[in-house]
Tab-separated table of C-alpha atoms in Angstrom:
chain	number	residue	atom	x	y	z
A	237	UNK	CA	56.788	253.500	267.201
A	238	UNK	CA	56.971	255.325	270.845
A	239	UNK	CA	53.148	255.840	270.464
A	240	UNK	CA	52.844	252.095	270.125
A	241	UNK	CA	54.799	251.082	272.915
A	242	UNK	CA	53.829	253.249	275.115
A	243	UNK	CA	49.666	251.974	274.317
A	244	UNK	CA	50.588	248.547	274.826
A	245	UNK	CA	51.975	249.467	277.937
A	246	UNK	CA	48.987	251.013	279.125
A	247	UNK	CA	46.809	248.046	278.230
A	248	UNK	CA	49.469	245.972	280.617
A	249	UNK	CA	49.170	248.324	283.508
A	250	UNK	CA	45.279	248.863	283.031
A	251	UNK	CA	45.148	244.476	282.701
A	252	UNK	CA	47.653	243.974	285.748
A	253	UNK	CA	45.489	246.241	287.737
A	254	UNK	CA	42.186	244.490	286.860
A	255	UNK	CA	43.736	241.197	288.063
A	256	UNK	CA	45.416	242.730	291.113
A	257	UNK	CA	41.482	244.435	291.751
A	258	UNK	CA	39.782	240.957	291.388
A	259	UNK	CA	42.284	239.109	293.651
A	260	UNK	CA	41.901	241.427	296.020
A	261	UNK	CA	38.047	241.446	295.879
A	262	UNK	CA	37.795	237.729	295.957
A	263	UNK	CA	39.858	237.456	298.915
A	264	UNK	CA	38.124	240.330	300.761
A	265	UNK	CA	34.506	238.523	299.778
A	266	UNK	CA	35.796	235.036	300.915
A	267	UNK	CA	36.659	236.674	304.468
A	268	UNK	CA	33.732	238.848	304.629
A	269	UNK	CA	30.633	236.879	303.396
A	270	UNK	CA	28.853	234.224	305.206
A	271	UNK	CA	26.075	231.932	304.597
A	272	UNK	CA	24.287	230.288	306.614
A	273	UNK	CA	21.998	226.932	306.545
A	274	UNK	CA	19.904	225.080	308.829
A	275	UNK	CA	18.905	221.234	308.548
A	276	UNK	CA	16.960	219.268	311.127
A	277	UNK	CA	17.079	216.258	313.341
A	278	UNK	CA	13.526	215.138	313.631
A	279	UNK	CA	12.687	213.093	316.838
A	280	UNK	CA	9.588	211.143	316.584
A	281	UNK	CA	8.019	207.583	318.072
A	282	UNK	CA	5.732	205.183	317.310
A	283	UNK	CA	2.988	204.849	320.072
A	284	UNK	CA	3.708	201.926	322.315
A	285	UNK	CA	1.061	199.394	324.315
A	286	UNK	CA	1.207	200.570	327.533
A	287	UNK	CA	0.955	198.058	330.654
A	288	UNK	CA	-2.579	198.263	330.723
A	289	UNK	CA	-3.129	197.320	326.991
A	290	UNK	CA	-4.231	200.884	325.881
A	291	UNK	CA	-2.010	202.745	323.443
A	292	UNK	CA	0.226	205.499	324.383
A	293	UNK	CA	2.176	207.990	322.532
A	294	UNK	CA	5.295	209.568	323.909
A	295	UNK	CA	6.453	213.290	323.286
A	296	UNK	CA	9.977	213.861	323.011
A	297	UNK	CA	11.726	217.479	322.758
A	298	UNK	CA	15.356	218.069	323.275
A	299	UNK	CA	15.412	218.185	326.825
A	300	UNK	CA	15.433	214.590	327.043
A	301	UNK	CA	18.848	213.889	325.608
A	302	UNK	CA	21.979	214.888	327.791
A	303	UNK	CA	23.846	217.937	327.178
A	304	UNK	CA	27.164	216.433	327.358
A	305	UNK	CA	26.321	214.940	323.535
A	306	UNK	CA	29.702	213.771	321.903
A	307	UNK	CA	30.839	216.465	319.379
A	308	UNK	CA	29.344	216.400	316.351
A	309	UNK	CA	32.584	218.557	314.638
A	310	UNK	CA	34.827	215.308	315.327
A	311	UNK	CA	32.213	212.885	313.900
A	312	UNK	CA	32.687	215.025	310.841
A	313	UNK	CA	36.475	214.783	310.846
A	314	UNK	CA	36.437	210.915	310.769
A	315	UNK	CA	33.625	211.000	308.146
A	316	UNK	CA	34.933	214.269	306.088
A	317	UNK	CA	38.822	213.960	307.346
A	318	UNK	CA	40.425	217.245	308.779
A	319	UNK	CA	40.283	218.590	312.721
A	320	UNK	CA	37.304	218.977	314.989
A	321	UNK	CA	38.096	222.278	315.236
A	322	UNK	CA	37.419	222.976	311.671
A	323	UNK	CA	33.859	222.365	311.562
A	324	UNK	CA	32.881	223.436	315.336
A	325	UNK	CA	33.466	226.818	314.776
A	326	UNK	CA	31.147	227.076	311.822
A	327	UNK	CA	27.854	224.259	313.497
A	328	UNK	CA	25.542	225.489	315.658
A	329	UNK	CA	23.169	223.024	317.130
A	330	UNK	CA	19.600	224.195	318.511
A	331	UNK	CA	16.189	223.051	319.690
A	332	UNK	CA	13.643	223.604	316.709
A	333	UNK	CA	10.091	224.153	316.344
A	334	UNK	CA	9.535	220.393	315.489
A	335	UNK	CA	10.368	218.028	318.212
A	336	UNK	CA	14.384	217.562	317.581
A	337	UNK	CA	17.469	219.559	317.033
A	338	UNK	CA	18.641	222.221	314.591
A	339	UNK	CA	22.585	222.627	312.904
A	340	UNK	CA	22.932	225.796	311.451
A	341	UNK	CA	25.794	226.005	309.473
A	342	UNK	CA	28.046	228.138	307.917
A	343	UNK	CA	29.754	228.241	304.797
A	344	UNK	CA	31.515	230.805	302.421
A	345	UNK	CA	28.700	229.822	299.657
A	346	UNK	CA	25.196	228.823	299.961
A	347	UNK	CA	25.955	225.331	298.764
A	348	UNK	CA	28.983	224.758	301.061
A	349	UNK	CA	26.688	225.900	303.936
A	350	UNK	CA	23.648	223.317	302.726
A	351	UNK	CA	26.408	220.670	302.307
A	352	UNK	CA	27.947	221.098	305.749
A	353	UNK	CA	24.457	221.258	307.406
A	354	UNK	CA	22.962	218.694	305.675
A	355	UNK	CA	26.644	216.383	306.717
A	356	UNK	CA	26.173	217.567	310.386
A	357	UNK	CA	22.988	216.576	310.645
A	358	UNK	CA	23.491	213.098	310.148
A	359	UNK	CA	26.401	213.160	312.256
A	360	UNK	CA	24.487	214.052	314.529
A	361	UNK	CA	22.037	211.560	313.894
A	362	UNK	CA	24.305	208.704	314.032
A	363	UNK	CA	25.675	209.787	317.571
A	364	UNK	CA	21.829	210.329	319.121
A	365	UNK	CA	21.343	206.637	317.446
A	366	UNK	CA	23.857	205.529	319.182
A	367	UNK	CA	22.626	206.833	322.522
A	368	UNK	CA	19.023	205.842	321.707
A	369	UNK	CA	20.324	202.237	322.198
A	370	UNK	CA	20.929	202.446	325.763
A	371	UNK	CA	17.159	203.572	325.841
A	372	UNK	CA	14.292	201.493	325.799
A	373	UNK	CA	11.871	203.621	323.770
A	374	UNK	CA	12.029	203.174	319.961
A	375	UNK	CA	12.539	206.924	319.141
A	376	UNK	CA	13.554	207.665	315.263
A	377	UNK	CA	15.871	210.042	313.944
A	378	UNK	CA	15.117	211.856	310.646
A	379	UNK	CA	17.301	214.180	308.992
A	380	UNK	CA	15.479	216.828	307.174
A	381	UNK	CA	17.719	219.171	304.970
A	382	UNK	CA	17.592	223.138	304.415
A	383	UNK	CA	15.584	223.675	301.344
A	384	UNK	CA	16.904	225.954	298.640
């Protein structure tokens, strides 16, 4: 009978220890492990006439939008709910190869990261829409998102 009891209690300690192991582990992984994401803001225009009836094409980059942009983390809070301060500190936003801008994001999983990207982006987009209609040029604003 002592035999018995004193098994079962060693499948309890060996079981409570498992648990307390994977707790432990899944917070440390949570705390530890990033991922990160990147979706883009593509600028592009359609050519125009030009004064002189020929057709012209402007270039745009990033240069020609002000640095001052409104924050793109508090667009998210009003769309996603929850402080500015929550999604700033994991958005990075970047000139890219293409003409436009970059958000890199971060995320504890590769899917939150694609999902807050791809949501920054067209926060982003919405504010440089907004700015584009104090501008005369017809520029576009395509949001591209990270591939998997």
């Amino acid at each position: 009978m002592e035999t018995t009891r004193s098994h079962h209690r060693g499948r309890v300690v060996i079981a409570g220890a498992a648990v307390v192991l994977v707790v432990a582990g899944s917070l440390w992984w949570t705390k530890t492990i990033a991922f990160t994401s990147t979706s883009v803001v593509q600028f592009s225009i359609d050519p125009f006439e030009a004064p002189d009836d020929s057709r012209s094409q402007t270039f745009i980059a990033a240069a020609n939008f002000p640095h001052e942009l409104p924050s793109t983390g508090e667009r998210l809070a009003q769309n996603l709910g929850g402080n500015a301060s929550d999604y700033e500190s994991d958005l990075a936003i970047t000139a890219s190869d293409a003409p436009g801008l970059a958000v890199t994001a971060r995320g504890r999983t590769p899917s939150a990261a694609r999902t807050l990207a791809t949501d920054a982006a067209a926060a982003l987009r919405s504010i440089l829409e907004e700015l584009n209609t104090m501008d005369i040029l017809a520029i576009t604003f395509t949001v591209i998102p990270p591939t998997t």
